[in-house]
CSV table of C-alpha atoms in Angstrom, one decimal:
chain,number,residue,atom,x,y,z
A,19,UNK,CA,16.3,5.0,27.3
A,20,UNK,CA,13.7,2.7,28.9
A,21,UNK,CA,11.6,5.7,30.3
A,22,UNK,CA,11.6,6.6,26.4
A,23,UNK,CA,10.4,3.5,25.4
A,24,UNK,CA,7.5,3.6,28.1
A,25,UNK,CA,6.7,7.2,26.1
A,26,UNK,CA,5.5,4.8,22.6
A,27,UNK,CA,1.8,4.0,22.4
A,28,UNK,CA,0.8,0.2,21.7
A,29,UNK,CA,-2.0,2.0,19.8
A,30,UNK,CA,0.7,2.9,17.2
A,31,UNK,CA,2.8,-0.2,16.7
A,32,UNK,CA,0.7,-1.4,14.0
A,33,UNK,CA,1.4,0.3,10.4
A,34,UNK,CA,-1.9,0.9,9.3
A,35,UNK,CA,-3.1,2.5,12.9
A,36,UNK,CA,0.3,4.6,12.5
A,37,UNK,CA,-0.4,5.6,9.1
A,38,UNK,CA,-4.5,6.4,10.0
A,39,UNK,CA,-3.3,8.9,12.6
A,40,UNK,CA,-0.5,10.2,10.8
A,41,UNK,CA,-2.9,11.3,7.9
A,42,UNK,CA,-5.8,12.3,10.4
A,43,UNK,CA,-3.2,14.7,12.2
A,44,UNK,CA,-2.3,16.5,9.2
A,45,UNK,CA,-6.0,16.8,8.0
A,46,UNK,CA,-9.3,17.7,9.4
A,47,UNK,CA,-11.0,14.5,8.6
A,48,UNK,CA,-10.7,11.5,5.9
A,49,UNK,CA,-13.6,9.4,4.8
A,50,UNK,CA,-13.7,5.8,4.9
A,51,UNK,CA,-12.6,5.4,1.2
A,52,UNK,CA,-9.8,7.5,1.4
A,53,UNK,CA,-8.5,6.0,4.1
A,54,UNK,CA,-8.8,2.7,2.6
A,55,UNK,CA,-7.2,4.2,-0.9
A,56,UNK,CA,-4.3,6.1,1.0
A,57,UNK,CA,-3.0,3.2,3.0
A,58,UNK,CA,-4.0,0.7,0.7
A,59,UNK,CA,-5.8,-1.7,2.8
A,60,UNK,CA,-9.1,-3.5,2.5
A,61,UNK,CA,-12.1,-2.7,4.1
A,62,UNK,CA,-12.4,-5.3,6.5
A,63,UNK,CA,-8.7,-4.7,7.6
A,64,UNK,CA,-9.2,-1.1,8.2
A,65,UNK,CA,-12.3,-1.3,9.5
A,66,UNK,CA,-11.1,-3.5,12.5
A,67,UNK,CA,-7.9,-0.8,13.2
A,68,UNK,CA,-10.3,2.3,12.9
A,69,UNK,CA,-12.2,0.0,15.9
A,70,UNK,CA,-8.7,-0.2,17.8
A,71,UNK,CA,-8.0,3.5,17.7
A,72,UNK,CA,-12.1,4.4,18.5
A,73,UNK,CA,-11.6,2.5,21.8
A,74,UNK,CA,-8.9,4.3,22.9
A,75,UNK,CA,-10.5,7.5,22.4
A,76,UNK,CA,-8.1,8.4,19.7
A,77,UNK,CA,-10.3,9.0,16.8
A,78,UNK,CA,-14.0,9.7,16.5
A,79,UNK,CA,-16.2,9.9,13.3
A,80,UNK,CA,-19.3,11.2,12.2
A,81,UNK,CA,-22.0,9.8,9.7
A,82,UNK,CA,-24.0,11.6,6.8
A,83,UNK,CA,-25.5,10.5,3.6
A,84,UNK,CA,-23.9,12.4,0.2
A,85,UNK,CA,-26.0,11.9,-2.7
A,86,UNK,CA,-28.4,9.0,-0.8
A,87,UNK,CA,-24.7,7.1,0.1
A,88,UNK,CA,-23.6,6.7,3.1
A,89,UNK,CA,-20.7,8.3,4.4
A,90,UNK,CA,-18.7,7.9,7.3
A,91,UNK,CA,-15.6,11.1,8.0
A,92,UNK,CA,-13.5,10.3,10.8
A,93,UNK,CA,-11.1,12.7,12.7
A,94,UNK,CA,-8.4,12.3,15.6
A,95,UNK,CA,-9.7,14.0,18.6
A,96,UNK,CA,-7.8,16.2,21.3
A,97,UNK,CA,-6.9,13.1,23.1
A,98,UNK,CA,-5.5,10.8,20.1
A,99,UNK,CA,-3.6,14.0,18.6
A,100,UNK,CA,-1.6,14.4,22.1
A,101,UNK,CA,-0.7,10.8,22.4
A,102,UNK,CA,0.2,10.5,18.8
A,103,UNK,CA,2.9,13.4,19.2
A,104,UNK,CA,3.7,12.3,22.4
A,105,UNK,CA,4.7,9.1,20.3
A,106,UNK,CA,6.6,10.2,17.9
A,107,UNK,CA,8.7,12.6,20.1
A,108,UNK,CA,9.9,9.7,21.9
A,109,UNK,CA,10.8,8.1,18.5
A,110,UNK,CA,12.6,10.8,17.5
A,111,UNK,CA,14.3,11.2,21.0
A,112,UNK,CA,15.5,7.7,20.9
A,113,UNK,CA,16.3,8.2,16.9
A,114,UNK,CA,19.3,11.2,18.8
């Protein structure tokens, strides 16, 4: 059990840093807004996890303008999509 418990990611202890990769797994990418809308959080609060999870290397984003806006889409890389399965496999293992 304790080697399972080295398996979970600090990354992912925090709710909203869970539920940003858990939506950014399943999709391509998810702008700022709809980040913000899906986990119900306010700006400030995701911005700072969206920081968190960019420092590890787990999510990446890119920046274009739609109708003169800004717009910033943000995806989980390679990296952040192994560790995040590698996290919840070791949930689920300790869940058996």
């Amino acid at each position: 059990m304790k080697e399972l418990l080295n398996e979970l990611d600090k990354a992912f202890e925090n709710r909203v840093r869970l539920g940003i990769m858990s939506a950014l797994v399943v999709n391509d990418f998810l702008d700022f807004n709809a980040l913000k809308e899906l986990l119900g959080v306010t700006d400030g609060n995701l911005a700072s996890h969206l920081k968190n999870l960019e420092k590890s290397a787990y999510i990446n984003f890119e920046k274009e303008f739609v109708d003169r806006k800004p717009n910033t889409k943000y995806y989980a890389t390679d990296i952040g999509k192994e560790a995040f399965k590698k996290h919840i496999n070791a949930i689920e293992q300790l869940l058996k």
